[in-house]
Structures are given as C-alpha cells and as structure tokens.
Amino acid sequence: MPEGDTIFRAARNLGRALIGKPVTVFRSTYPLLTRFNEDTPLAGQTVERVEARGKWMLIYFSGGGILASHLLMNGRWHIYRHGERWQLPRFHMRIVIENAQYQAVGFRVPVAEMHTARSLARNTRIPHMENDLLSADFDFDAALKRLLARPQDTIADTLLDQSVLAGVGNVFKSEICFVCGLNPFRAVEALTREEVAGMIATARELLRATVLEDSGDLIVTYRGQQRRTTRNSDPTASLWVYGRNGEPCRRCGEPIRRRIQGDDVRVTFWCPRCQPMPDGSEIDG
Ligand SMILES: [Zn+2]
C-alpha cells in the first residue's frame, strides 16, 4: 500500500519530469478525464506544480485544471523516457501525460478527477496541505488538537486516519508506535499530551528520513524503493516490527506480535515487551 513517503517521492519525481514543460500528449481510459481533455486540451499547457497530499497526487496545469489521483492500494505513477520499456502491463494504464522528454504513466490509479482551485478547496476527501506530515505547511498544533479530539480511539486507528494526519499507512503506523514505545492498542486518552505530541514528531521524522535519502536532483525513472526506519543500511534490517511476526525484536529479542483487525488492511505489528499495555494486560495476536 503506498504511504505518504511513496507518494511524496513519486510527486517529487513527477515534478522533476513535468514541471515547466509543455504537455504534448494527454490520454486516459477514464471518460470524464477524456471529456475534460476534449473540452480543454491539456496538450500545449504546462504543468506548474505537482503535490502529494496524503495518498493523493495533485498535478496542476497552466490552464487552471488540477488532476487529483488517489492511489489506494495498487496505483502507481511511473516516469519513463520515450522508448523506455514500461514495467507494468499496458492494460493497467489509466493516465498518460507526455512532454518532449518524458512519459508519466498512472497505472491502476483507481480514482482520478479534474478539479479547479475552488472545487479542490471545497473537497473534503482530499487532505489540506497543513494536514500532510511531509508538507512544509504542516500545522503541528492543529494536528495535536485533532488527535486529542479522538480520546476513545486507539492510537493505531488515529494514526491511519487521513483526516487526522495525512501520510501514515500501515508500515509507518507500526513503526511509529514501536519507536515511541507505545502499545498501538492504547486509547488516545490514556496517553499524556507529551506522548501524543511525541508521536506526531516521530511520525514526521520517520517519514521525512525516508524521503530525504534520495533527494538528489536526478530524475529517477522507474525503480523499486527501499523504506527504512532503523537507520540500518542492511535492507533486510530496515524496519523495526512491520512484517516481522514471530521474529525477535531488534531491541529486546522478544518475538514480534501481529494482529489483524477485520482484514489485513489494518494489520498491526508490535513488541509486547518494548510496547506493553500499562496495566500489564495482554493483547491477542
Ligand atoms: Zn522489544
């Protein structure tokens, strides 16, 4: 599942390939986008800005149109040089934006819509920039308020709620709780204000660390990505708890636990010794 850092990197990459260059071709398999493009041709316009907001990718065109795509579980934006071989089958293609040098291809993008600045500002599903952990406009105090306003919810659930903090997915949810030494199933109200603030700061730090690693100016055409929270450069040791069910905790050696709620969309990993429930109660894995 793409998380905030993945989308942020993809946006940065798309921006480097598209911003300031006239669009030569726009194609989509979505009728609404095709119709928009027939009424207001995107070819000839330039891309002015590319922005990640939580799991949404926003592409701003000089004619005022803003293409918002949500990547959900499997959506991906790839950049290719002309003639470069696509890494995913053609039938997964939903959107193509080309300029003289590059092709940006949106594969399996399940949600895509055209907005104006006005309709975007009114939209309640697309997070505002100040909610996005990776945005320079991130508003820490407002985020703290939103979290504290959810006293009954578990910290695992609030971290995932994109209307509270935009950018955290399952991998980072488990990693943030581990780094903070907090059991993911504790209710927000059981935490001190400092603990909640510490969690937000950690979320920002971990997400930023992964996107800063490759912040050179190169345009990276398709490449797999490495995510890392442990600062260990060995790729097999890159995460503290996520995906490590039954494996020894990197800090204390206790087997890592996993809990699946409903479906694996909300899978959680934690160390029962480093992240105990304060009353010593056990959580079923
Ligand atoms: Zn441990």
PDB file of C-alpha atoms and ligand atoms in Angstrom:
ATOM      1  CA  MET A   1       0.000   0.000   0.000  1.00  0.00           C
ATOM      2  CA  PRO A   2       1.545   3.333  -0.938  1.00  0.00           C
ATOM      3  CA  GLU A   3       2.168   5.514   2.100  1.00  0.00           C
ATOM      4  CA  GLY A   4       2.865   9.208   2.358  1.00  0.00           C
ATOM      5  CA  ASP A   5       6.565   8.807   1.687  1.00  0.00           C
ATOM      6  CA  THR A   6       5.941   6.809  -1.502  1.00  0.00           C
ATOM      7  CA  ILE A   7       3.521   9.389  -2.851  1.00  0.00           C
ATOM      8  CA  PHE A   8       5.828  12.234  -1.817  1.00  0.00           C
ATOM      9  CA  ARG A   9       8.732  10.673  -3.722  1.00  0.00           C
ATOM     10  CA  ALA A  10       6.523   9.965  -6.702  1.00  0.00           C
ATOM     11  CA  ALA A  11       5.321  13.597  -6.679  1.00  0.00           C
ATOM     12  CA  ARG A  12       8.878  14.897  -6.493  1.00  0.00           C
ATOM     13  CA  ASN A  13       9.872  12.644  -9.340  1.00  0.00           C
ATOM     14  CA  LEU A  14       6.849  13.591 -11.444  1.00  0.00           C
ATOM     15  CA  GLY A  15       7.533  17.255 -10.735  1.00  0.00           C
ATOM     16  CA  ARG A  16      11.116  16.990 -11.974  1.00  0.00           C
ATOM     17  CA  ALA A  17       9.961  15.348 -15.182  1.00  0.00           C
ATOM     18  CA  LEU A  18       6.901  17.501 -15.875  1.00  0.00           C
ATOM     19  CA  ILE A  19       7.076  20.977 -14.322  1.00  0.00           C
ATOM     20  CA  GLY A  20       7.604  23.857 -16.719  1.00  0.00           C
ATOM     21  CA  LYS A  21       7.444  21.698 -19.834  1.00  0.00           C
ATOM     22  CA  PRO A  22       4.625  21.853 -22.374  1.00  0.00           C
ATOM     23  CA  VAL A  23       2.433  18.772 -22.379  1.00  0.00           C
ATOM     24  CA  THR A  24       2.493  17.080 -25.784  1.00  0.00           C
ATOM     25  CA  VAL A  25       0.049  14.241 -25.142  1.00  0.00           C
ATOM     26  CA  PHE A  26      -2.654  13.559 -22.560  1.00  0.00           C
ATOM     27  CA  ARG A  27      -4.540  10.275 -22.629  1.00  0.00           C
ATOM     28  CA  SER A  28      -6.758   8.467 -20.178  1.00  0.00           C
ATOM     29  CA  THR A  29      -9.033   5.462 -20.043  1.00  0.00           C
ATOM     30  CA  TYR A  30     -11.402   7.463 -17.822  1.00  0.00           C
ATOM     31  CA  PRO A  31     -14.260   9.015 -19.835  1.00  0.00           C
ATOM     32  CA  LEU A  32     -14.556  12.071 -17.556  1.00  0.00           C
ATOM     33  CA  LEU A  33     -10.878  12.917 -17.985  1.00  0.00           C
ATOM     34  CA  THR A  34     -11.058  12.293 -21.723  1.00  0.00           C
ATOM     35  CA  ARG A  35     -14.046  14.579 -21.997  1.00  0.00           C
ATOM     36  CA  PHE A  36     -12.326  17.290 -19.947  1.00  0.00           C
ATOM     37  CA  ASN A  37      -9.316  16.992 -22.246  1.00  0.00           C
ATOM     38  CA  GLU A  38     -11.544  17.313 -25.337  1.00  0.00           C
ATOM     39  CA  ASP A  39     -13.191  20.469 -23.971  1.00  0.00           C
ATOM     40  CA  THR A  40      -9.987  21.964 -22.555  1.00  0.00           C
ATOM     41  CA  PRO A  41      -6.999  20.319 -24.269  1.00  0.00           C
ATOM     42  CA  LEU A  42      -4.145  19.717 -21.862  1.00  0.00           C
ATOM     43  CA  ALA A  43      -1.664  19.367 -24.717  1.00  0.00           C
ATOM     44  CA  GLY A  44       0.022  22.740 -25.100  1.00  0.00           C
ATOM     45  CA  GLN A  45      -0.473  23.616 -21.431  1.00  0.00           C
ATOM     46  CA  THR A  46       2.420  23.281 -18.989  1.00  0.00           C
ATOM     47  CA  VAL A  47       2.478  21.503 -15.652  1.00  0.00           C
ATOM     48  CA  GLU A  48       3.005  24.126 -12.957  1.00  0.00           C
ATOM     49  CA  ARG A  49       3.141  22.083  -9.786  1.00  0.00           C
ATOM     50  CA  VAL A  50       2.928  18.516  -8.524  1.00  0.00           C
ATOM     51  CA  GLU A  51       1.896  17.935  -4.945  1.00  0.00           C
ATOM     52  CA  ALA A  52       1.433  14.941  -2.654  1.00  0.00           C
ATOM     53  CA  ARG A  53      -1.321  15.200  -0.104  1.00  0.00           C
ATOM     54  CA  GLY A  54      -1.606  12.082   1.983  1.00  0.00           C
ATOM     55  CA  LYS A  55      -2.360   9.407  -0.594  1.00  0.00           C
ATOM     56  CA  TRP A  56      -3.459  11.859  -3.268  1.00  0.00           C
ATOM     57  CA  MET A  57      -1.302  13.110  -6.111  1.00  0.00           C
ATOM     58  CA  LEU A  58      -2.168  16.561  -7.458  1.00  0.00           C
ATOM     59  CA  ILE A  59      -0.944  17.780 -10.851  1.00  0.00           C
ATOM     60  CA  TYR A  60      -1.582  21.477 -11.584  1.00  0.00           C
ATOM     61  CA  PHE A  61      -1.925  22.538 -15.245  1.00  0.00           C
ATOM     62  CA  SER A  62      -1.400  26.088 -16.504  1.00  0.00           C
ATOM     63  CA  GLY A  63      -4.999  26.257 -17.755  1.00  0.00           C
ATOM     64  CA  GLY A  64      -6.248  26.030 -14.169  1.00  0.00           C
ATOM     65  CA  GLY A  65      -7.178  22.331 -14.149  1.00  0.00           C
ATOM     66  CA  ILE A  66      -5.883  20.189 -11.295  1.00  0.00           C
ATOM     67  CA  LEU A  67      -5.710  16.447 -11.817  1.00  0.00           C
ATOM     68  CA  ALA A  68      -6.197  14.673  -8.474  1.00  0.00           C
ATOM     69  CA  SER A  69      -5.493  10.967  -8.370  1.00  0.00           C
ATOM     70  CA  HIS A  70      -5.784   8.669  -5.373  1.00  0.00           C
ATOM     71  CA  LEU A  71      -3.541   5.637  -5.486  1.00  0.00           C
ATOM     72  CA  LEU A  72      -5.384   3.432  -2.954  1.00  0.00           C
ATOM     73  CA  MET A  73      -3.675   0.034  -2.693  1.00  0.00           C
ATOM     74  CA  ASN A  74      -2.081  -0.576  -6.072  1.00  0.00           C
ATOM     75  CA  GLY A  75      -1.988   2.677  -8.001  1.00  0.00           C
ATOM     76  CA  ARG A  76       1.438   3.875  -9.183  1.00  0.00           C
ATOM     77  CA  TRP A  77       2.861   6.751 -11.193  1.00  0.00           C
ATOM     78  CA  HIS A  78       5.945   5.837 -13.224  1.00  0.00           C
ATOM     79  CA  ILE A  79       8.219   8.063 -15.296  1.00  0.00           C
ATOM     80  CA  TYR A  80       9.759   6.767 -18.496  1.00  0.00           C
ATOM     81  CA  ARG A  81      11.939   8.238 -21.174  1.00  0.00           C
ATOM     82  CA  HIS A  82      10.419   7.825 -24.617  1.00  0.00           C
ATOM     83  CA  GLY A  83      11.073   4.320 -25.856  1.00  0.00           C
ATOM     84  CA  GLU A  84      11.852   3.006 -22.367  1.00  0.00           C
ATOM     85  CA  ARG A  85      10.065  -0.237 -21.598  1.00  0.00           C
ATOM     86  CA  TRP A  86       7.069   0.009 -19.208  1.00  0.00           C
ATOM     87  CA  GLN A  87       7.403  -2.036 -16.055  1.00  0.00           C
ATOM     88  CA  LEU A  88       3.702  -2.822 -15.809  1.00  0.00           C
ATOM     89  CA  PRO A  89       1.344  -4.212 -18.465  1.00  0.00           C
ATOM     90  CA  ARG A  90      -0.278  -1.693 -20.813  1.00  0.00           C
ATOM     91  CA  PHE A  91      -3.798  -2.686 -19.733  1.00  0.00           C
ATOM     92  CA  HIS A  92      -3.076  -1.276 -16.263  1.00  0.00           C
ATOM     93  CA  MET A  93      -2.507   2.164 -17.806  1.00  0.00           C
ATOM     94  CA  ARG A  94      -5.151   4.721 -16.764  1.00  0.00           C
ATOM     95  CA  ILE A  95      -3.482   8.085 -17.494  1.00  0.00           C
ATOM     96  CA  VAL A  96      -0.541   9.179 -19.651  1.00  0.00           C
ATOM     97  CA  ILE A  97       0.993  12.663 -19.621  1.00  0.00           C
ATOM     98  CA  GLU A  98       3.830  13.241 -22.087  1.00  0.00           C
ATOM     99  CA  ASN A  99       6.245  16.029 -22.834  1.00  0.00           C
ATOM    100  CA  ALA A 100       9.186  16.177 -25.245  1.00  0.00           C
ATOM    101  CA  GLN A 101      11.383  14.120 -22.895  1.00  0.00           C
ATOM    102  CA  TYR A 102       9.215  12.020 -20.624  1.00  0.00           C
ATOM    103  CA  GLN A 103       6.102   9.942 -20.279  1.00  0.00           C
ATOM    104  CA  ALA A 104       4.357   9.925 -16.898  1.00  0.00           C
ATOM    105  CA  VAL A 105       2.125   6.877 -16.664  1.00  0.00           C
ATOM    106  CA  GLY A 106      -0.520   6.344 -13.995  1.00  0.00           C
ATOM    107  CA  PHE A 107      -1.046   2.597 -13.618  1.00  0.00           C
ATOM    108  CA  ARG A 108      -4.096   1.128 -11.836  1.00  0.00           C
ATOM    109  CA  VAL A 109      -4.960   4.567 -10.486  1.00  0.00           C
ATOM    110  CA  PRO A 110      -8.461   3.805  -9.184  1.00  0.00           C
ATOM    111  CA  VAL A 111      -9.656   7.369  -8.559  1.00  0.00           C
ATOM    112  CA  ALA A 112      -8.880  10.336 -10.801  1.00  0.00           C
ATOM    113  CA  GLU A 113     -10.761  13.604 -11.094  1.00  0.00           C
ATOM    114  CA  MET A 114     -10.233  17.074 -12.501  1.00  0.00           C
ATOM    115  CA  HIS A 115     -10.599  19.997 -10.125  1.00  0.00           C
ATOM    116  CA  THR A 116     -10.397  23.752 -10.145  1.00  0.00           C
ATOM    117  CA  ALA A 117      -8.730  25.563  -7.246  1.00  0.00           C
ATOM    118  CA  ARG A 118     -12.225  26.251  -5.930  1.00  0.00           C
ATOM    119  CA  SER A 119     -13.571  22.712  -6.101  1.00  0.00           C
ATOM    120  CA  LEU A 120     -10.329  21.469  -4.525  1.00  0.00           C
ATOM    121  CA  ALA A 121     -10.623  23.858  -1.590  1.00  0.00           C
ATOM    122  CA  ARG A 122     -14.194  22.663  -1.001  1.00  0.00           C
ATOM    123  CA  ASN A 123     -13.317  18.984  -1.330  1.00  0.00           C
ATOM    124  CA  THR A 124     -13.456  17.128   1.972  1.00  0.00           C
ATOM    125  CA  ARG A 125     -11.782  13.875   0.870  1.00  0.00           C
ATOM    126  CA  ILE A 126      -8.501  15.363  -0.309  1.00  0.00           C
ATOM    127  CA  PRO A 127      -6.431  16.400   2.734  1.00  0.00           C
ATOM    128  CA  HIS A 128      -5.345  20.016   3.038  1.00  0.00           C
ATOM    129  CA  MET A 129      -1.627  20.724   2.846  1.00  0.00           C
ATOM    130  CA  GLU A 130      -1.405  21.627   6.534  1.00  0.00           C
ATOM    131  CA  ASN A 131      -2.549  18.091   7.482  1.00  0.00           C
ATOM    132  CA  ASP A 132       0.188  16.432   5.457  1.00  0.00           C
ATOM    133  CA  LEU A 133       3.107  15.272   7.587  1.00  0.00           C
ATOM    134  CA  LEU A 134       5.555  15.791   4.724  1.00  0.00           C
ATOM    135  CA  SER A 135       4.352  19.237   3.739  1.00  0.00           C
ATOM    136  CA  ALA A 136       6.345  22.336   4.665  1.00  0.00           C
ATOM    137  CA  ASP A 137       2.951  23.800   5.645  1.00  0.00           C
ATOM    138  CA  PHE A 138       2.248  21.051   8.194  1.00  0.00           C
ATOM    139  CA  ASP A 139       0.476  22.540  11.235  1.00  0.00           C
ATOM    140  CA  PHE A 140       1.719  20.661  14.316  1.00  0.00           C
ATOM    141  CA  ASP A 141      -0.614  22.252  16.874  1.00  0.00           C
ATOM    142  CA  ALA A 142      -3.700  21.654  14.755  1.00  0.00           C
ATOM    143  CA  ALA A 143      -2.672  18.013  14.298  1.00  0.00           C
ATOM    144  CA  LEU A 144      -2.202  17.632  18.053  1.00  0.00           C
ATOM    145  CA  LYS A 145      -5.694  19.049  18.587  1.00  0.00           C
ATOM    146  CA  ARG A 146      -7.237  16.643  16.057  1.00  0.00           C
ATOM    147  CA  LEU A 147      -5.588  13.655  17.747  1.00  0.00           C
ATOM    148  CA  LEU A 148      -6.609  14.743  21.253  1.00  0.00           C
ATOM    149  CA  ALA A 149     -10.168  15.153  19.978  1.00  0.00           C
ATOM    150  CA  ARG A 150     -10.320  11.361  19.444  1.00  0.00           C
ATOM    151  CA  PRO A 151      -9.898  10.157  23.073  1.00  0.00           C
ATOM    152  CA  GLN A 152     -11.670   6.807  22.671  1.00  0.00           C
ATOM    153  CA  ASP A 153      -9.850   5.639  19.544  1.00  0.00           C
ATOM    154  CA  THR A 154      -6.703   3.512  19.602  1.00  0.00           C
ATOM    155  CA  ILE A 155      -3.531   5.261  18.563  1.00  0.00           C
ATOM    156  CA  ALA A 156      -3.156   2.748  15.711  1.00  0.00           C
ATOM    157  CA  ASP A 157      -6.504   3.829  14.257  1.00  0.00           C
ATOM    158  CA  THR A 158      -5.936   7.564  14.674  1.00  0.00           C
ATOM    159  CA  LEU A 159      -2.511   7.354  13.026  1.00  0.00           C
ATOM    160  CA  LEU A 160      -4.119   5.756   9.965  1.00  0.00           C
ATOM    161  CA  ASP A 161      -6.990   8.245   9.745  1.00  0.00           C
ATOM    162  CA  GLN A 162      -6.021  10.555   6.881  1.00  0.00           C
ATOM    163  CA  SER A 163      -8.287  13.307   8.180  1.00  0.00           C
ATOM    164  CA  VAL A 164      -6.224  13.407  11.390  1.00  0.00           C
ATOM    165  CA  LEU A 165      -2.712  13.038   9.924  1.00  0.00           C
ATOM    166  CA  ALA A 166      -2.214  12.624   6.200  1.00  0.00           C
ATOM    167  CA  GLY A 167       0.606  10.348   5.139  1.00  0.00           C
ATOM    168  CA  VAL A 168       0.753   7.416   7.562  1.00  0.00           C
ATOM    169  CA  GLY A 169      -0.053   3.943   6.245  1.00  0.00           C
ATOM    170  CA  ASN A 170       0.258   0.527   7.876  1.00  0.00           C
ATOM    171  CA  VAL A 171       4.041   0.244   7.723  1.00  0.00           C
ATOM    172  CA  PHE A 172       4.653   3.575   9.423  1.00  0.00           C
ATOM    173  CA  LYS A 173       1.780   3.105  11.866  1.00  0.00           C
ATOM    174  CA  SER A 174       3.513   0.081  13.442  1.00  0.00           C
ATOM    175  CA  GLU A 175       6.991   1.621  13.199  1.00  0.00           C
ATOM    176  CA  ILE A 176       5.948   4.911  14.849  1.00  0.00           C
ATOM    177  CA  CYS A 177       4.352   3.074  17.794  1.00  0.00           C
ATOM    178  CA  PHE A 178       7.487   0.964  18.257  1.00  0.00           C
ATOM    179  CA  VAL A 179       9.879   3.920  18.120  1.00  0.00           C
ATOM    180  CA  CYS A 180       7.711   5.730  20.704  1.00  0.00           C
ATOM    181  CA  GLY A 181       7.497   2.611  22.901  1.00  0.00           C
ATOM    182  CA  LEU A 182       3.705   2.843  22.838  1.00  0.00           C
ATOM    183  CA  ASN A 183       1.340  -0.089  22.561  1.00  0.00           C
ATOM    184  CA  PRO A 184      -0.679   0.536  19.366  1.00  0.00           C
ATOM    185  CA  PHE A 185      -3.937  -0.550  21.040  1.00  0.00           C
ATOM    186  CA  ARG A 186      -3.865   2.059  23.789  1.00  0.00           C
ATOM    187  CA  ALA A 187      -6.594   4.671  23.611  1.00  0.00           C
ATOM    188  CA  VAL A 188      -5.509   8.221  22.881  1.00  0.00           C
ATOM    189  CA  GLU A 189      -6.988   9.348  26.219  1.00  0.00           C
ATOM    190  CA  ALA A 190      -4.589   7.022  28.088  1.00  0.00           C
ATOM    191  CA  LEU A 191      -1.615   8.996  26.751  1.00  0.00           C
ATOM    192  CA  THR A 192      -0.177  12.216  28.088  1.00  0.00           C
ATOM    193  CA  ARG A 193      -0.233  15.278  25.863  1.00  0.00           C
ATOM    194  CA  GLU A 194       3.573  14.951  25.597  1.00  0.00           C
ATOM    195  CA  GLU A 195       3.263  11.356  24.427  1.00  0.00           C
ATOM    196  CA  VAL A 196       0.763  12.334  21.729  1.00  0.00           C
ATOM    197  CA  ALA A 197       2.981  15.234  20.631  1.00  0.00           C
ATOM    198  CA  GLY A 198       5.987  12.890  20.603  1.00  0.00           C
ATOM    199  CA  MET A 199       4.101  10.501  18.363  1.00  0.00           C
ATOM    200  CA  ILE A 200       3.381  13.224  15.806  1.00  0.00           C
ATOM    201  CA  ALA A 201       7.004  14.378  15.883  1.00  0.00           C
ATOM    202  CA  THR A 202       8.197  10.795  15.372  1.00  0.00           C
ATOM    203  CA  ALA A 203       5.755  10.270  12.514  1.00  0.00           C
ATOM    204  CA  ARG A 204       7.177  13.341  10.788  1.00  0.00           C
ATOM    205  CA  GLU A 205      10.755  12.375  11.444  1.00  0.00           C
ATOM    206  CA  LEU A 206      10.410   8.808  10.138  1.00  0.00           C
ATOM    207  CA  LEU A 207       8.535   9.858   7.010  1.00  0.00           C
ATOM    208  CA  ARG A 208      10.959  12.677   6.289  1.00  0.00           C
ATOM    209  CA  ALA A 209      14.010  10.476   6.793  1.00  0.00           C
ATOM    210  CA  THR A 210      12.825   8.088   4.112  1.00  0.00           C
ATOM    211  CA  VAL A 211      12.148  10.828   1.583  1.00  0.00           C
ATOM    212  CA  LEU A 212      15.370  12.740   2.245  1.00  0.00           C
ATOM    213  CA  GLU A 213      17.596   9.795   1.483  1.00  0.00           C
ATOM    214  CA  ASP A 214      17.245  10.155  -2.252  1.00  0.00           C
ATOM    215  CA  SER A 215      16.731  13.882  -2.503  1.00  0.00           C
ATOM    216  CA  GLY A 216      19.310  14.463  -5.228  1.00  0.00           C
ATOM    217  CA  ASP A 217      18.195  16.268  -8.348  1.00  0.00           C
ATOM    218  CA  LEU A 218      18.240  13.226 -10.586  1.00  0.00           C
ATOM    219  CA  ILE A 219      15.070  12.232 -12.327  1.00  0.00           C
ATOM    220  CA  VAL A 220      14.622   8.621 -11.447  1.00  0.00           C
ATOM    221  CA  THR A 221      12.701   6.651 -13.995  1.00  0.00           C
ATOM    222  CA  TYR A 222      11.069   3.509 -12.669  1.00  0.00           C
ATOM    223  CA  ARG A 223      12.849   1.931  -9.733  1.00  0.00           C
ATOM    224  CA  GLY A 224      11.813  -0.119  -6.727  1.00  0.00           C
ATOM    225  CA  GLN A 225      12.139   1.664  -3.446  1.00  0.00           C
ATOM    226  CA  GLN A 226      13.595   0.925  -0.085  1.00  0.00           C
ATOM    227  CA  ARG A 227      11.914   2.096   3.073  1.00  0.00           C
ATOM    228  CA  ARG A 228      13.840   2.271   6.264  1.00  0.00           C
ATOM    229  CA  THR A 229      13.192   3.332   9.848  1.00  0.00           C
ATOM    230  CA  THR A 230      16.041   1.631  11.742  1.00  0.00           C
ATOM    231  CA  ARG A 231      18.952   3.595  10.195  1.00  0.00           C
ATOM    232  CA  ASN A 232      20.477   0.225   9.406  1.00  0.00           C
ATOM    233  CA  SER A 233      21.640   0.135   5.797  1.00  0.00           C
ATOM    234  CA  ASP A 234      21.165  -3.643   5.543  1.00  0.00           C
ATOM    235  CA  PRO A 235      17.916  -3.851   3.534  1.00  0.00           C
ATOM    236  CA  THR A 236      16.799  -6.928   5.489  1.00  0.00           C
ATOM    237  CA  ALA A 237      17.085  -4.924   8.733  1.00  0.00           C
ATOM    238  CA  SER A 238      15.315  -1.814   7.525  1.00  0.00           C
ATOM    239  CA  LEU A 239      12.168  -1.972   9.678  1.00  0.00           C
ATOM    240  CA  TRP A 240      11.696  -2.477  13.424  1.00  0.00           C
ATOM    241  CA  VAL A 241       8.499  -4.509  13.556  1.00  0.00           C
ATOM    242  CA  TYR A 242       6.440  -4.319  10.351  1.00  0.00           C
ATOM    243  CA  GLY A 243       6.225  -7.674   8.572  1.00  0.00           C
ATOM    244  CA  ARG A 244       8.306  -9.388  11.298  1.00  0.00           C
ATOM    245  CA  ASN A 245       5.680 -11.558  13.021  1.00  0.00           C
ATOM    246  CA  GLY A 246       7.412 -14.123  15.277  1.00  0.00           C
ATOM    247  CA  GLU A 247      10.878 -12.742  14.589  1.00  0.00           C
ATOM    248  CA  PRO A 248      12.949 -11.469  17.531  1.00  0.00           C
ATOM    249  CA  CYS A 249      12.589  -7.801  18.479  1.00  0.00           C
ATOM    250  CA  ARG A 250      15.684  -5.861  17.390  1.00  0.00           C
ATOM    251  CA  ARG A 251      15.871  -4.285  20.851  1.00  0.00           C
ATOM    252  CA  CYS A 252      14.905  -6.996  23.348  1.00  0.00           C
ATOM    253  CA  GLY A 253      14.687 -10.290  21.448  1.00  0.00           C
ATOM    254  CA  GLU A 254      11.036 -10.951  22.332  1.00  0.00           C
ATOM    255  CA  PRO A 255       9.046 -12.365  19.364  1.00  0.00           C
ATOM    256  CA  ILE A 256       7.201  -9.630  17.456  1.00  0.00           C
ATOM    257  CA  ARG A 257       3.429  -9.971  17.517  1.00  0.00           C
ATOM    258  CA  ARG A 258       0.914  -9.305  14.769  1.00  0.00           C
ATOM    259  CA  ARG A 259      -2.776  -8.560  14.948  1.00  0.00           C
ATOM    260  CA  ILE A 260      -5.164  -8.407  12.028  1.00  0.00           C
ATOM    261  CA  GLN A 261      -8.374  -6.476  12.565  1.00  0.00           C
ATOM    262  CA  GLY A 262     -11.115  -7.215  10.073  1.00  0.00           C
ATOM    263  CA  ASP A 263      -8.926  -7.514   7.012  1.00  0.00           C
ATOM    264  CA  ASP A 264      -5.178  -7.171   6.607  1.00  0.00           C
ATOM    265  CA  VAL A 265      -5.684  -3.544   5.619  1.00  0.00           C
ATOM    266  CA  ARG A 266      -5.334  -2.799   9.321  1.00  0.00           C
ATOM    267  CA  VAL A 267      -2.607  -5.272  10.271  1.00  0.00           C
ATOM    268  CA  THR A 268      -0.509  -4.142  13.245  1.00  0.00           C
ATOM    269  CA  PHE A 269       2.893  -5.354  14.461  1.00  0.00           C
ATOM    270  CA  TRP A 270       4.405  -4.658  17.887  1.00  0.00           C
ATOM    271  CA  CYS A 271       6.798  -5.942  20.530  1.00  0.00           C
ATOM    272  CA  PRO A 272       4.924  -6.983  23.686  1.00  0.00           C
ATOM    273  CA  ARG A 273       7.939  -6.229  25.898  1.00  0.00           C
ATOM    274  CA  CYS A 274       9.015  -2.859  24.431  1.00  0.00           C
ATOM    275  CA  GLN A 275       5.391  -1.725  23.974  1.00  0.00           C
ATOM    276  CA  PRO A 276       3.472  -3.125  26.952  1.00  0.00           C
ATOM    277  CA  MET A 277      -0.064  -2.180  27.941  1.00  0.00           C
ATOM    278  CA  PRO A 278       0.416  -0.049  31.063  1.00  0.00           C
ATOM    279  CA  ASP A 279      -1.846  -2.301  33.174  1.00  0.00           C
ATOM    280  CA  GLY A 280       0.043  -5.409  32.052  1.00  0.00           C
ATOM    281  CA  SER A 281      -2.978  -6.759  30.129  1.00  0.00           C
ATOM    282  CA  GLU A 282      -2.295  -8.978  27.126  1.00  0.00           C
ATOM    283  CA  ILE A 283      -3.495  -8.265  23.597  1.00  0.00           C
ATOM    284  CA  ASP A 284      -4.396 -11.268  21.481  1.00  0.00           C
ATOM    285  CA  GLY A 285      -2.318 -11.510  18.338  1.00  0.00           C
TER     286      GLY A 285
HETATM  287 ZN    ZN B   1      11.199  -5.488  22.174  1.00  0.00          ZN
END
